[in-house]
Short mmCIF file of C-alpha atoms in Angstrom, two decimals:
data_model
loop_
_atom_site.label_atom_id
_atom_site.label_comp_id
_atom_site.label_asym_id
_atom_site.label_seq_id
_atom_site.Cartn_x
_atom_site.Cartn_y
_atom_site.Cartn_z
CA UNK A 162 -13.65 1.28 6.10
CA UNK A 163 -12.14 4.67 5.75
CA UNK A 164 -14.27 6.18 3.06
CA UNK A 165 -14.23 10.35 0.93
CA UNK A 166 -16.14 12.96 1.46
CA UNK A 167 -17.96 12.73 -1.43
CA UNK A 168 -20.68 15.61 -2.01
CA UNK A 169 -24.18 15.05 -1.67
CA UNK A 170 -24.78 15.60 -5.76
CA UNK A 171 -22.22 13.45 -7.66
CA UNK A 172 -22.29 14.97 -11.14
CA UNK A 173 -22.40 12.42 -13.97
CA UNK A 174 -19.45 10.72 -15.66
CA UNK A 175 -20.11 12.76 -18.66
CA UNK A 176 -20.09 15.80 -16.69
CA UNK A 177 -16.93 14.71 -14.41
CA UNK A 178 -15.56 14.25 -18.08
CA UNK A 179 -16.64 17.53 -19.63
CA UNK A 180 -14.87 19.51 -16.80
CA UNK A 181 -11.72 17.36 -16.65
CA UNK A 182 -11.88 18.16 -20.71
CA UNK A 183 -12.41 21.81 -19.86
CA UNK A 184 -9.48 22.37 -17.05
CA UNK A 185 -6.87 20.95 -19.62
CA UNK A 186 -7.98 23.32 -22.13
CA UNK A 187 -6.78 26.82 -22.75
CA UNK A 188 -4.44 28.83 -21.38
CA UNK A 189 -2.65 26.66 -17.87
CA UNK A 190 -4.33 23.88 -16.53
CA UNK A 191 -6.90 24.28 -14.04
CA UNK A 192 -5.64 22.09 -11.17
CA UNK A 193 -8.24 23.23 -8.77
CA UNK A 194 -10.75 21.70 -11.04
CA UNK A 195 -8.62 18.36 -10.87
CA UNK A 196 -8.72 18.14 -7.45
CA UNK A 197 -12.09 19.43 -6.70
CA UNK A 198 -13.52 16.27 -8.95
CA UNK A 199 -10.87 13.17 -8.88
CA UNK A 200 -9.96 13.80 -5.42
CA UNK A 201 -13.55 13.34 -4.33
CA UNK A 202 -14.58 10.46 -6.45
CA UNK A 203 -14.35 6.89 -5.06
CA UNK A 204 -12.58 3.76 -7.22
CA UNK A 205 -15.99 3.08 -8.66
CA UNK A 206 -16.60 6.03 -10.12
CA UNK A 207 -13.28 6.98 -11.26
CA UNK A 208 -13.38 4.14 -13.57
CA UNK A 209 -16.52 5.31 -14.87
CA UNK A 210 -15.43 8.90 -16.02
CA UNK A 211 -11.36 7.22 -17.55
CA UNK A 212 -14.02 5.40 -19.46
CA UNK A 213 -16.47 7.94 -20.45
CA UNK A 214 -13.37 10.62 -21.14
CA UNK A 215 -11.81 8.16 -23.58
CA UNK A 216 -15.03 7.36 -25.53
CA UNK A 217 -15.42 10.72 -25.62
CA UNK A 218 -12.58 12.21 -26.18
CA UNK A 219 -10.38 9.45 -27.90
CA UNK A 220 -7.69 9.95 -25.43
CA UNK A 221 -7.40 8.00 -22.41
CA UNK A 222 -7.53 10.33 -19.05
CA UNK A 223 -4.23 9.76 -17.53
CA UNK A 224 -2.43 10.30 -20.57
CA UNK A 225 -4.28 13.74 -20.87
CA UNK A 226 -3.27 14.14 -17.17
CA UNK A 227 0.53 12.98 -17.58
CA UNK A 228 0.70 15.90 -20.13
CA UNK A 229 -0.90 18.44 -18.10
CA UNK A 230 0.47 17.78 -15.11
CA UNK A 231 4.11 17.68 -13.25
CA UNK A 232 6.51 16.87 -10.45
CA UNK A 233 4.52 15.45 -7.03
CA UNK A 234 1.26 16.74 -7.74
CA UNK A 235 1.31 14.59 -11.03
CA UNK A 236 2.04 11.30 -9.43
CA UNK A 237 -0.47 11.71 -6.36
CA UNK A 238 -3.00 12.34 -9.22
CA UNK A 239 -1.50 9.32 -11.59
CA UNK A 240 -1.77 7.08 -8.51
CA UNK A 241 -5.07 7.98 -7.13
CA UNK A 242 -7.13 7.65 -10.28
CA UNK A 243 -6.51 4.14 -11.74
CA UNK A 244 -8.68 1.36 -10.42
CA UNK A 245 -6.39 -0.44 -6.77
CA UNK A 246 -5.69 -3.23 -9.18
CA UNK A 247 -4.01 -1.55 -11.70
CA UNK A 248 -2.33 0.92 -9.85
CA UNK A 249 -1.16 -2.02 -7.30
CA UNK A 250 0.25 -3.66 -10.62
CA UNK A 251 2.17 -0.19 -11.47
CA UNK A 252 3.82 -0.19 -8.26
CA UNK A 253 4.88 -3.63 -7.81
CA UNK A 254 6.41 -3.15 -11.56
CA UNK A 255 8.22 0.13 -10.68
CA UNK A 256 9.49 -1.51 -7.49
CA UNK A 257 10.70 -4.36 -9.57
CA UNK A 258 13.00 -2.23 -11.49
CA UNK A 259 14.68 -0.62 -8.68
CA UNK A 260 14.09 -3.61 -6.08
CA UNK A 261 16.96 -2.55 -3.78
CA UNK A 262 15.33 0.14 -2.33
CA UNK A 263 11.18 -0.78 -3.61
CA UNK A 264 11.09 -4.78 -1.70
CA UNK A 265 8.89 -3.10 0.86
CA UNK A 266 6.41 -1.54 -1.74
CA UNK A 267 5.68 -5.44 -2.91
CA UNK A 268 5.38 -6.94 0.73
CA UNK A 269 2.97 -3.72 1.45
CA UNK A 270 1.27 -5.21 -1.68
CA UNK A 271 1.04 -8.52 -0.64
CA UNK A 272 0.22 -8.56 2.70
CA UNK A 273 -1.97 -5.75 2.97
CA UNK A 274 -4.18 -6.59 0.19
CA UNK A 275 -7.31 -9.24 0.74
CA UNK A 276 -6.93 -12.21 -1.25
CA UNK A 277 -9.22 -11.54 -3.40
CA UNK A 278 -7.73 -8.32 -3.74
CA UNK A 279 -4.41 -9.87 -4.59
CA UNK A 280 -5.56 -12.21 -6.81
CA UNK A 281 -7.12 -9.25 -9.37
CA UNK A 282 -3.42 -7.14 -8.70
CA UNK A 283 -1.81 -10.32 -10.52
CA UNK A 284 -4.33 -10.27 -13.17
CA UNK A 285 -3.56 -6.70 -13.79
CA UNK A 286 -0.26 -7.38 -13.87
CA UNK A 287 -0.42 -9.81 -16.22
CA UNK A 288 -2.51 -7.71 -18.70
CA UNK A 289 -0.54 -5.10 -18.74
CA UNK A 290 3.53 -6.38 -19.00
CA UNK A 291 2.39 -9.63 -20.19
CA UNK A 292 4.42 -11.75 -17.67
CA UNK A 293 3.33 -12.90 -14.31
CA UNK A 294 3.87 -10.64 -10.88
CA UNK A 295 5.75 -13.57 -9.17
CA UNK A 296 8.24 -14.28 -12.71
CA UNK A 297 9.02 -10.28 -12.18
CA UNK A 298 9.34 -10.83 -8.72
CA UNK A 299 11.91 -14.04 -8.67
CA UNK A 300 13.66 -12.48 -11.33
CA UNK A 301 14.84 -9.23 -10.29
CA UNK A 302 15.50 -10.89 -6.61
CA UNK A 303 17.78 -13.82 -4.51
CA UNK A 304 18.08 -16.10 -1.99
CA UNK A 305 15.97 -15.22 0.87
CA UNK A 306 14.30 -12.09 -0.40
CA UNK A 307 13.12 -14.58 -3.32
CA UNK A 308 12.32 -17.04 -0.88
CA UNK A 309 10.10 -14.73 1.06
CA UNK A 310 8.47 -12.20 -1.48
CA UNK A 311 7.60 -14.81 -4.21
CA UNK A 312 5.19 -16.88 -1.64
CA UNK A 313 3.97 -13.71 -0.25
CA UNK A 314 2.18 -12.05 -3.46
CA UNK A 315 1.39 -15.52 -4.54
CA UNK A 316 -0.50 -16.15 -1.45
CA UNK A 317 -4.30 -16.29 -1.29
CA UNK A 318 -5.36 -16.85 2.26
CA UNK A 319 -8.53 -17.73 4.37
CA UNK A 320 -10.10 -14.42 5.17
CA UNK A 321 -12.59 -15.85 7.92
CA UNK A 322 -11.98 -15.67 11.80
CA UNK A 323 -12.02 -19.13 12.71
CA UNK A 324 -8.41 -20.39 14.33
CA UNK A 325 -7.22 -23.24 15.49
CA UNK A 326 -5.57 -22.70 18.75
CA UNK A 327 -3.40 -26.05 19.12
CA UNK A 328 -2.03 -25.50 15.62
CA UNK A 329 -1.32 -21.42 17.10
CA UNK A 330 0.84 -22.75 19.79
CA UNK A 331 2.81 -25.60 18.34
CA UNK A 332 3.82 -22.86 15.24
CA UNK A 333 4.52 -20.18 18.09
CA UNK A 334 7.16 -22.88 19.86
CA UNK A 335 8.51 -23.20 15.97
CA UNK A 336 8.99 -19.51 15.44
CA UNK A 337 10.87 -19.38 18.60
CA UNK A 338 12.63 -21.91 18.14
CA UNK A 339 14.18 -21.10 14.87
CA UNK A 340 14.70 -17.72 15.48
CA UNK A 341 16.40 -18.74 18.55
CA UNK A 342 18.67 -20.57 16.74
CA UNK A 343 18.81 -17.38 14.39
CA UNK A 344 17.58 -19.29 11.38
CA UNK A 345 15.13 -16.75 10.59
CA UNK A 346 14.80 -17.86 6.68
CA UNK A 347 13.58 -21.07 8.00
CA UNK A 348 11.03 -22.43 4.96
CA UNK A 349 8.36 -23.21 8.27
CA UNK A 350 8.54 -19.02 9.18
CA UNK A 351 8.36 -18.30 5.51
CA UNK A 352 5.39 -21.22 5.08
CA UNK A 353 3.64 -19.86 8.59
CA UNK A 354 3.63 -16.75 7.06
CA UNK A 355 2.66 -16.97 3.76
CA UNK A 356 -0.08 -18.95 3.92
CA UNK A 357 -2.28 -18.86 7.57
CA UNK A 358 -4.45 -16.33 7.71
CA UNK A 359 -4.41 -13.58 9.88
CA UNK A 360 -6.52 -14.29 12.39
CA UNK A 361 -4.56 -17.37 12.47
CA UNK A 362 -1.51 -15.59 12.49
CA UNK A 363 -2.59 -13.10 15.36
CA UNK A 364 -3.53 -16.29 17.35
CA UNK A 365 -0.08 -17.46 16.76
CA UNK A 366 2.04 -14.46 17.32
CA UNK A 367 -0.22 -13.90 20.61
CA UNK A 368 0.69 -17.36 22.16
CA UNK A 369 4.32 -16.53 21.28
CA UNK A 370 4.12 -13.37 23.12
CA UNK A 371 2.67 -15.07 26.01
CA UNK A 372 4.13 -18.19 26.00
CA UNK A 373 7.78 -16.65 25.51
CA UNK A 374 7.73 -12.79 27.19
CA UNK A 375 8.73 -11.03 24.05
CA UNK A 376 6.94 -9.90 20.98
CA UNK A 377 8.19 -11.57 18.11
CA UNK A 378 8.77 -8.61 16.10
CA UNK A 379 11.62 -7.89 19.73
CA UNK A 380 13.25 -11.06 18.94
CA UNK A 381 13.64 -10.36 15.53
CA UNK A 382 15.67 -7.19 15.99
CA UNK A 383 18.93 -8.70 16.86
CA UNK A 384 20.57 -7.49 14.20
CA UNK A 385 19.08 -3.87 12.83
CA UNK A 386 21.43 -3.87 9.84
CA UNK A 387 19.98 -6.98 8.63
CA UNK A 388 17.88 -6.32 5.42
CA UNK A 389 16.33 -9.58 5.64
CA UNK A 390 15.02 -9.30 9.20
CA UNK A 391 13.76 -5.99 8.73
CA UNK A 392 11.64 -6.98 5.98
CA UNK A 393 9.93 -9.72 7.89
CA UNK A 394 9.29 -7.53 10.69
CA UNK A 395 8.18 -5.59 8.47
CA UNK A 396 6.05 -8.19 6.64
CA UNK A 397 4.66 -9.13 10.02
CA UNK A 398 3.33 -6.01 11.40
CA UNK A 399 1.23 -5.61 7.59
CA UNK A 400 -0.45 -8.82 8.22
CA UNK A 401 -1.40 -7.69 11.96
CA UNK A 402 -1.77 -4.45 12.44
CA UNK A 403 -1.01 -2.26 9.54
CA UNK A 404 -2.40 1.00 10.55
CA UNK A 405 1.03 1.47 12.46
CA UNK A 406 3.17 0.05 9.90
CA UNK A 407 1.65 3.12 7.72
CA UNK A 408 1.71 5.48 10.33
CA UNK A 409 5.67 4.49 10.71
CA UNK A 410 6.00 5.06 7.42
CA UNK A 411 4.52 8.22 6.95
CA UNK A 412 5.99 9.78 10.33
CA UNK A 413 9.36 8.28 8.28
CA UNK A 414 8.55 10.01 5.04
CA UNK A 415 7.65 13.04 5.82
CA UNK A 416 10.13 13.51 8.83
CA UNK A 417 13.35 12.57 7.04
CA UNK A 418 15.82 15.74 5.93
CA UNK A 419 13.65 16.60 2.67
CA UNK A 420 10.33 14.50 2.31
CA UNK A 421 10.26 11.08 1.23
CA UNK A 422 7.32 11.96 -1.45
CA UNK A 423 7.16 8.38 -3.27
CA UNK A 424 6.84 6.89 0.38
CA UNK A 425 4.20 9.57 1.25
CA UNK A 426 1.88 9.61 -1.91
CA UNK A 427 2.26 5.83 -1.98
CA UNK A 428 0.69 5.52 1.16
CA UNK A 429 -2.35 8.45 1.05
CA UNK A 430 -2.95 6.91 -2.42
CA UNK A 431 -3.24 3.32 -1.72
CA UNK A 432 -5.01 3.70 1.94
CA UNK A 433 -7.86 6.32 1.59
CA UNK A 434 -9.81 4.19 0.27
CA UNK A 435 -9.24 1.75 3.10
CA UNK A 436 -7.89 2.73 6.64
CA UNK A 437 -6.89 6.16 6.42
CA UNK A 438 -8.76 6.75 9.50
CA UNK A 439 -7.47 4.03 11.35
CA UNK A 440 -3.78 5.13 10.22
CA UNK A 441 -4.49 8.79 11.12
CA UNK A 442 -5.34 7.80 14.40
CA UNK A 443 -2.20 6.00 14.97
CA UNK A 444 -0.61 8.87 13.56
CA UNK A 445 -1.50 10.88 16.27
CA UNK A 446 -1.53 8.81 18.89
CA UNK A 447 2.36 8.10 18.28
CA UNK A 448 3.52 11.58 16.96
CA UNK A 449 1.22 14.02 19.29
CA UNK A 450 0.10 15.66 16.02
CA UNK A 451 -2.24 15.51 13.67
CA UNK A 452 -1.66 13.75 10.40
CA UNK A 453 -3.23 16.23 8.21
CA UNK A 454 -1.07 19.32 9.99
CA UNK A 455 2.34 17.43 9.54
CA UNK A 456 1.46 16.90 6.05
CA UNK A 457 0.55 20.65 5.53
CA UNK A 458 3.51 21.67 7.32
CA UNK A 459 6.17 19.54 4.64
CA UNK A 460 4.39 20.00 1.40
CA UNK A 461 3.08 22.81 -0.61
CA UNK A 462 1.05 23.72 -3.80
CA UNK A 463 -1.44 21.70 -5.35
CA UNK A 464 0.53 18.13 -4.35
CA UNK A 465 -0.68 19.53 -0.75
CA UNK A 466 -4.06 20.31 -1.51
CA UNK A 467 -4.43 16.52 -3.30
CA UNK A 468 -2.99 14.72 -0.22
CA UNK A 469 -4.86 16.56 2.23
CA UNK A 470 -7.91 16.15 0.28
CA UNK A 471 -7.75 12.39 -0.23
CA UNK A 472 -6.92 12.00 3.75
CA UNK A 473 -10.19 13.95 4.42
CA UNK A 474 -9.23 17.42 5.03
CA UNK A 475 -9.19 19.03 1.53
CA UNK A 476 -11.19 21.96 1.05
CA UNK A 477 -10.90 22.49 -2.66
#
């Protein structure tokens, strides 16, 4: 696990809290001073200081942020300091409001996440709008969108390695099968992958490789207009090897005419924590350039200094 440079002294909640208190007052805000001590503090401990700030301060710290801060910079800091859970639970709501273009952000969610994981996003959830994830989810979608995304965030798989390699091969002849016959919203593809785990799901998606000459995710591109097939390609490269679905994304984000910044500080954000290294790697090993310099060379300011700093390169 990917993990932050985090220096050899951690000063105290109290004291985290005291400067945080101290770069919002007076005259401009000291966003070096943000940086310096959010960006280097792991999930853990960032839940400590929003606690201690508020008890000490009687205002909760990302409300004292919101008002401090603006434009990118803002929501990379707004993202990276809640708990995963709750800020897992703030995406999946904002993507519900403008699900056209946000489906992906859920299925990231979903199939990215450990169960366990998973499970305490929907718990957030439901503390905070008071309605379940999946009740968000099948209302503000259709037919096989619905179909697909409901099952996914609902899911809560084995995480253990153990497969079962007679049960991998007769679901690999399904899948090709039915997507053969082009009925890729097939309830057995949506049940295969909703529920096996991912070792079991590797297993499977090996054997159909094998067994049939083409990666599934090949046989699944027949028609690249299709909304629906490109979300369960998508949906099947986060459940088996999601360093280069992020490192698609990013290259995506940050190459497109004018940056993609939701796409780009939803991704730093949710993944240092977890794989950044693993995705940086992939990064370069696809794009022939570091992560950290293509990232430099699109953004600017203090929204650069954040992401560079929570990808492991920040020098504030």
């Amino acid at each position: 696990m990917a993990t932050l440079k985090v220096p050899a002294s951690v000063p105290s909640p109290a004291e985290d809290s005291e400067q945080l208190h101290k770069a919002f007052s007076g005259w401009g805000t000291n966003e070096a001073l943000i940086i310096q001590i959010l960006a280097h503090r792991n999930a853990s401990q960032r839940k400590l200081i929003q606690e201690t700030y508020a008890a000490t301060y009687g205002e909760e710290l990302l409300k004292a942020l919101d008002k401090e801060l603006s434009s990118d910079f803002e929501r990379a800091v707004l993202l990276w300091t809640p708990v995963p859970a709750e800020r897992d639970a703030f995406l999946a709501n904002e993507a519900t409001k403008m699900l056209t273009a946000n489906k992906l952000v859920i299925m990231e969610i979903a199939c990215t996440r450990s169960s366990h994981d998973l499970f305490l996003v929907r718990q957030a959830y439901h503390a905070r709008y008071k309605k379940s994830l999946e009740e968000d989810i099948a209302h503000h979608t259709s037919g096989d969108f619905r179909k697909l995304l409901v099952p996914l965030v609902t899911a809560f798989r084995y995480e253990g390695d153990e497969v079962n390699m007679t049960l991998a091969k007769s679901e690999a002849k399904h899948l090709h099968e039915k997507i053969s016959e082009k009925c890729c919203n097939d309830e057995e593809i949506i049940r295969i992958l909703t529920t096996r785990s991912k070792a079991q799901l590797n297993a499977t998606l090996n054997h159909y490789n094998n067994q049939f000459g083409n990666a599934i995710n090949k046989d699944l591109k027949t028609d690249p207009k299709d909304e629906y097939l490109a979300l369960l390609r998508a949906t099947i490269k986060c459940l088996t090897y999601p360093e280069k679905y992020f490192a698609k994304t990013l290259r995506l984000a940050i190459n497109k005419l004018g940056t993609d910044e939701w796409a780009l500080t939803r991704v730093v954000t949710t993944r240092a924590e977890v794989d950044m290294q693993r995705i940086k790697e992939e990064y370069q090993r696809r794009n022939s350039v570091p992560l950290d310099r293509a990232i430099a060379g699109d953004t600017s300011g203090d929204y650069e200094k954040m992401l560079l700093s929570l990808i492991g390169h920040g020098d504030c």
